[in-house]
mmCIF file of C-alpha atoms in Angstrom:
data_model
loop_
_atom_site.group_PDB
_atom_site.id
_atom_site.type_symbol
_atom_site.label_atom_id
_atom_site.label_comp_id
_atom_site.label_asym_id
_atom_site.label_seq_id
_atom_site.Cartn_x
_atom_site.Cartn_y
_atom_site.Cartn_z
ATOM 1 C CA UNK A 52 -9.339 18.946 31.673
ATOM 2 C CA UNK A 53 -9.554 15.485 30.338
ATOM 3 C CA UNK A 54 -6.784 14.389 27.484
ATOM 4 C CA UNK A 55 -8.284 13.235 23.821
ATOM 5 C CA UNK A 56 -7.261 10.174 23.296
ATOM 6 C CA UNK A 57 -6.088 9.859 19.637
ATOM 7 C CA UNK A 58 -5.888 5.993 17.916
ATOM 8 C CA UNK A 59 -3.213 6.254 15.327
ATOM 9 C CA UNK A 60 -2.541 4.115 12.424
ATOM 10 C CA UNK A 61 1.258 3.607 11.223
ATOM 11 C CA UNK A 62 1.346 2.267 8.318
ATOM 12 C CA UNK A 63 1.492 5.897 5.806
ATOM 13 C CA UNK A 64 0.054 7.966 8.838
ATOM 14 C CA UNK A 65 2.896 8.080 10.708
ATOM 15 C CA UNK A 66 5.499 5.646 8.655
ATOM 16 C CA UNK A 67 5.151 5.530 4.769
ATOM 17 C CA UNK A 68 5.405 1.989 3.705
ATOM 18 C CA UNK A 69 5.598 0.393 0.106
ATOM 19 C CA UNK A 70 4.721 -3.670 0.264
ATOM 20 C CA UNK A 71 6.076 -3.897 -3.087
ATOM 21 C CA UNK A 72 9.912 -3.361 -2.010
ATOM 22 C CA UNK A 73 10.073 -6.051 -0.174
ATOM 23 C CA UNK A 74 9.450 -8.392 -3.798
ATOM 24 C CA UNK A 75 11.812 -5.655 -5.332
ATOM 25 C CA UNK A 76 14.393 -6.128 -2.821
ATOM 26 C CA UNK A 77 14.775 -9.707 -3.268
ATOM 27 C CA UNK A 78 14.612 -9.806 -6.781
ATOM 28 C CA UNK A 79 10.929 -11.053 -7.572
ATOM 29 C CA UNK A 80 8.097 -9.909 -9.183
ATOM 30 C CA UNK A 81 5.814 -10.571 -6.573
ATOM 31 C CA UNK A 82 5.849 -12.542 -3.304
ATOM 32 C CA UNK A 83 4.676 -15.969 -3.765
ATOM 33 C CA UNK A 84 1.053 -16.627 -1.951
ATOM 34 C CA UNK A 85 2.741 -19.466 1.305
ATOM 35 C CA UNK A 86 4.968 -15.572 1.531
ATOM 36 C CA UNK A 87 2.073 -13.637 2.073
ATOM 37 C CA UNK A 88 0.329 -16.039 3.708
ATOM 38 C CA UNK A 89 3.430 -16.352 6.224
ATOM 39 C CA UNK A 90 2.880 -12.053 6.154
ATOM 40 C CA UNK A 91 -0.365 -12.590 7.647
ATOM 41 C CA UNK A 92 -0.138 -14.864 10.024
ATOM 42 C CA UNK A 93 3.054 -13.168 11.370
ATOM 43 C CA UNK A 94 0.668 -9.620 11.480
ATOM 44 C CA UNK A 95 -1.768 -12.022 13.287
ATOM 45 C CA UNK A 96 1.027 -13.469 16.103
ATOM 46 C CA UNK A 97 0.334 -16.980 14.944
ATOM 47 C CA UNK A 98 3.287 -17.720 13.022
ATOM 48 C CA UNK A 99 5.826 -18.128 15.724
ATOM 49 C CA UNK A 100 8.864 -16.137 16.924
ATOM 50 C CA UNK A 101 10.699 -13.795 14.168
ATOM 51 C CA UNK A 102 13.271 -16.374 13.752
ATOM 52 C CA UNK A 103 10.937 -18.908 12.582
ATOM 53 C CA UNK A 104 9.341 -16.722 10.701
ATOM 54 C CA UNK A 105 12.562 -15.542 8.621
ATOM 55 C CA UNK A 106 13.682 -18.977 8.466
ATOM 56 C CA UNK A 107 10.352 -20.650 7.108
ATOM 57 C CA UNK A 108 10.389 -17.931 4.833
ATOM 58 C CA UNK A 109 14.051 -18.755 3.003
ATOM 59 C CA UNK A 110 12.705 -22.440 3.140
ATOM 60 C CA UNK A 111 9.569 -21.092 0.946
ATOM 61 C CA UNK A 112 12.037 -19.235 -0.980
ATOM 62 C CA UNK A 113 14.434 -22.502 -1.695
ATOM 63 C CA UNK A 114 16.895 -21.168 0.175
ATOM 64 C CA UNK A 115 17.465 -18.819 -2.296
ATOM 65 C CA UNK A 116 18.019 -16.113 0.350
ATOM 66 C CA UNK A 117 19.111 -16.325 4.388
ATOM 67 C CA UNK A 118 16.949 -15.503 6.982
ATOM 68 C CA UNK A 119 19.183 -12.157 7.456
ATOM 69 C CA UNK A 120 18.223 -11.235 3.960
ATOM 70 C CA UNK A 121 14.290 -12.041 3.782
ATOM 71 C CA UNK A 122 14.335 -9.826 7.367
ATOM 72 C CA UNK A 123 16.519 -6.863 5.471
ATOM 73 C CA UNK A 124 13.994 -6.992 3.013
ATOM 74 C CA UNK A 125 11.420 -7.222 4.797
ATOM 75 C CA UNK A 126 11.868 -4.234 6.495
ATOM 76 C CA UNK A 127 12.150 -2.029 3.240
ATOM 77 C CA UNK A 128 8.321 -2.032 3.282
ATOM 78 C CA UNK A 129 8.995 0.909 5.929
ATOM 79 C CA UNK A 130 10.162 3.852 4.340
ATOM 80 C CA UNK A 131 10.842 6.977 6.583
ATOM 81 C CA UNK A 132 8.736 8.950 8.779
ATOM 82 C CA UNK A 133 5.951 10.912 7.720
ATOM 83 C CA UNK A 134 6.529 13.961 7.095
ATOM 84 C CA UNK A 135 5.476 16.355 9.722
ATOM 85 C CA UNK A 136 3.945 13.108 11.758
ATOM 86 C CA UNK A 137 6.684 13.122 13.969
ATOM 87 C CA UNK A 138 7.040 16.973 15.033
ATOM 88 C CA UNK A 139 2.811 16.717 15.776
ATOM 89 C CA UNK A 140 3.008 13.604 17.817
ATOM 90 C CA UNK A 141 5.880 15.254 19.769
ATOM 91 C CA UNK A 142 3.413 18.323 20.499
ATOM 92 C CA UNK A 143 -0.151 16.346 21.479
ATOM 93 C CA UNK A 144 0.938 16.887 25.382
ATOM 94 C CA UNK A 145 0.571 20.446 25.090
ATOM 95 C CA UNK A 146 -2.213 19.901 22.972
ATOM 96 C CA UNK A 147 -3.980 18.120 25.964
ATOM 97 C CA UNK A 148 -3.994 14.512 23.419
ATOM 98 C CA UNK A 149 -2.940 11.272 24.673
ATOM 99 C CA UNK A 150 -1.889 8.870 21.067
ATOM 100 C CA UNK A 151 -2.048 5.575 21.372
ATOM 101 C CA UNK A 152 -1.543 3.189 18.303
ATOM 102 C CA UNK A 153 -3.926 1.194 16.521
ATOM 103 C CA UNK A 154 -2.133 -0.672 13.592
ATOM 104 C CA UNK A 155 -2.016 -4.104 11.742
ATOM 105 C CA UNK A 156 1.779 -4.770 11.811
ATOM 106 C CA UNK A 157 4.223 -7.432 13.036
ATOM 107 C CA UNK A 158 6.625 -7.446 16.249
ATOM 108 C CA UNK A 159 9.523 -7.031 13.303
ATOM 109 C CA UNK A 160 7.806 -3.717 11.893
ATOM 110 C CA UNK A 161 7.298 -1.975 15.548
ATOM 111 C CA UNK A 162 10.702 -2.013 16.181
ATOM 112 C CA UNK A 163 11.750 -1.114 12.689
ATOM 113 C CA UNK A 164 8.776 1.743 13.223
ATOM 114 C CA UNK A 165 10.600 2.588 16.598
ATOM 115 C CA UNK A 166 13.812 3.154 14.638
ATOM 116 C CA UNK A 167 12.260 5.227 11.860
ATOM 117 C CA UNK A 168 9.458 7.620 13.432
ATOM 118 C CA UNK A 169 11.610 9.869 16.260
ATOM 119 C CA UNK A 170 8.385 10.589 18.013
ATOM 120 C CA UNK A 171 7.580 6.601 19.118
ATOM 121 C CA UNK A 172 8.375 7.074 22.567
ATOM 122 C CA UNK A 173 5.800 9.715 22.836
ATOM 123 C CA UNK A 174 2.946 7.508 21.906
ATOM 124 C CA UNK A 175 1.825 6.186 25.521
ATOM 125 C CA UNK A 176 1.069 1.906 23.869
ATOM 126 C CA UNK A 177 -0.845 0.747 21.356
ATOM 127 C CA UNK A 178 -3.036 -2.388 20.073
ATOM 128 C CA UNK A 179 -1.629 -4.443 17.895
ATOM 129 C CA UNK A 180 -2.666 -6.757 15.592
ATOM 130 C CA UNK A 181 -0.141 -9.669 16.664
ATOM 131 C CA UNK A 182 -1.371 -9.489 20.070
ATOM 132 C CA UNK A 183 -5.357 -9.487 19.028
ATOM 133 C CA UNK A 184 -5.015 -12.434 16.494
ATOM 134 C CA UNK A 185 -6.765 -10.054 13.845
ATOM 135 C CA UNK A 186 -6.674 -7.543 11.304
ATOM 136 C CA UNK A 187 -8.932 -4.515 11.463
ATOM 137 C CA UNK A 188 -11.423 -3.953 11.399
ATOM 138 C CA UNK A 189 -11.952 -7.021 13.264
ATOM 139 C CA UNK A 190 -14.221 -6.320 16.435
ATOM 140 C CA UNK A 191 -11.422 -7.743 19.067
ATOM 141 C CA UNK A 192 -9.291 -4.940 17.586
ATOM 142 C CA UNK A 193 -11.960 -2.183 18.268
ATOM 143 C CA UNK A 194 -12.962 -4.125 21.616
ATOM 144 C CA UNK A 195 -9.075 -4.067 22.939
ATOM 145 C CA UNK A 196 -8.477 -0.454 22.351
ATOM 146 C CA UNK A 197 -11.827 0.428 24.260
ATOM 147 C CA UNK A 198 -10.571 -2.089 27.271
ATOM 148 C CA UNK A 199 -7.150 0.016 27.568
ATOM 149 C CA UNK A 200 -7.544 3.085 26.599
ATOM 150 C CA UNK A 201 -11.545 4.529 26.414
ATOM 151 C CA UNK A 202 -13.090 5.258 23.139
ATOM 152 C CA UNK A 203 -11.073 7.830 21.057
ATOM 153 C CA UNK A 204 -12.000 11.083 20.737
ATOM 154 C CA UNK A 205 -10.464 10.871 17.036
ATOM 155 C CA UNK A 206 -9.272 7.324 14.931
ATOM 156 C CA UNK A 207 -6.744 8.267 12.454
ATOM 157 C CA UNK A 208 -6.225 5.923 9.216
ATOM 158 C CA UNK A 209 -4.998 5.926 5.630
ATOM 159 C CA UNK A 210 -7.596 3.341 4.314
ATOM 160 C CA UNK A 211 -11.084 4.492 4.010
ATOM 161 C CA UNK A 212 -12.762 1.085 4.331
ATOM 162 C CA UNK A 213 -11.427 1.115 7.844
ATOM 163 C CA UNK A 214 -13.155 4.743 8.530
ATOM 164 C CA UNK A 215 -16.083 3.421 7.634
ATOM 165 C CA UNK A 216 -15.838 0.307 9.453
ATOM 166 C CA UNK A 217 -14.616 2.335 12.739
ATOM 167 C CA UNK A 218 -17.513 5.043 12.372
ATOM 168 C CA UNK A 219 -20.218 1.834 11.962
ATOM 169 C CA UNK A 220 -18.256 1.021 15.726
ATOM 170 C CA UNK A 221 -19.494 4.047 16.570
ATOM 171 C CA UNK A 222 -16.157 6.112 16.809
ATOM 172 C CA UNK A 223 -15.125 9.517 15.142
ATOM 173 C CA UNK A 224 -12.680 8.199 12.481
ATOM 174 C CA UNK A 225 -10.956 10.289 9.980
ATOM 175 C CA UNK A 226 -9.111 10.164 6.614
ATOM 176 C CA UNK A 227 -5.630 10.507 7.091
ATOM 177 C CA UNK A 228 -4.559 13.353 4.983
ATOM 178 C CA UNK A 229 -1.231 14.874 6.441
ATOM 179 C CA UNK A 230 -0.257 16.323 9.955
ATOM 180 C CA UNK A 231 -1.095 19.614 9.470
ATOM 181 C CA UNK A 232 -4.802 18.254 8.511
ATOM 182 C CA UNK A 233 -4.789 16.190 11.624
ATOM 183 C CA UNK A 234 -3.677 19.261 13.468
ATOM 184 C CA UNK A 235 -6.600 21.157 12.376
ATOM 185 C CA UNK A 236 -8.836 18.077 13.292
ATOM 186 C CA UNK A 237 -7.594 17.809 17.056
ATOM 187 C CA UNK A 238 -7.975 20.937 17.197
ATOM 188 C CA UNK A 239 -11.138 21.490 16.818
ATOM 189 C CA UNK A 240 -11.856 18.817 19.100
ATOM 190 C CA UNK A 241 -11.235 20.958 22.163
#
């Protein structure tokens, strides 16, 4: 039998994640725009290594913070695993699934995603938005994924304008809405 090959978001599919605490955890209100800006670009692999990056950002900042601290912070965004994301991922084998992610996220937030969601080693690689250059729904990020992996059977996200954008690809995308949910919906894939 051939696997299902599932494309999983991280960001609140399989990690919940809160942008606002990393303006929280330094202090601020919001993060200035060159901040956000720097976000991007790091998301996009343009900005330079994660030194650099941290380091740009305190000069943004005035210095007000080290490197260390803008990186500590920046990690809050990640919260903790989802819950029951972890135990499913774990049991796709037996399910017959292959996951692969498919996430807009920076080198600095996989391996703070590796540390938080127990069940990373059992997703078999991924495409990233640092290695594409884009966000998605960009077509390079649709493109990659089908060069690697196939077209997935089922495309997992949180944000319904990316649904949307994936089903116009021409893939079976669903709504995120909690493992159990996604359970049902591999399921019935079989």
């Amino acid at each position: 039998m051939k696997k299902k090959i599932l494309a999983l978001d991280i960001g609140n599919v399989c990690v919940k994640i809160d942008p606002q605490n990393c303006a929280d955890a330094l202090g601020l209100t919001v993060l200035p725009e060159a901040i956000r800006g720097l976000c991007r670009d790091f998301e996009w692999g343009k900005a330079g290594d994660e030194d650099a990056v941290f380091a740009r950002a305190a000069e943004i900042l005035d210095n007000r913070f080290s490197a260390e601290k803008i990186k500590e912070a920046f990690n809050t965004i990640l919260i903790e695993a989802v819950p029951g994301m972890s135990e499913l991922v774990s049991s796709l084998p037996e399910m017959g699934v292959e996951a692969f992610f498919f996430s807009d996220i920076s080198v600095t937030h996989l391996a703070r995603t590796k540390e938080l969601f127990p069940a990373f080693d059992c997703v078999k690689g991924g495409v990233f938005s640092f290695e594409t250059g884009a966000w998605k729904p960009a077509e390079t990020m649709f493109e990659t994924f089908e060069s690697r992996y196939g077209k997935p059977d089922l495309y997992v996200d949180d944000r319904k304008e990316l649904i949307e954008a994936a089903q116009k690809y021409g893939w079976n995308a669903a709504i995120f809405a909690g493992a159990e949910d996604l359970r049902k919906k591999l399921t019935a894939l079989s």
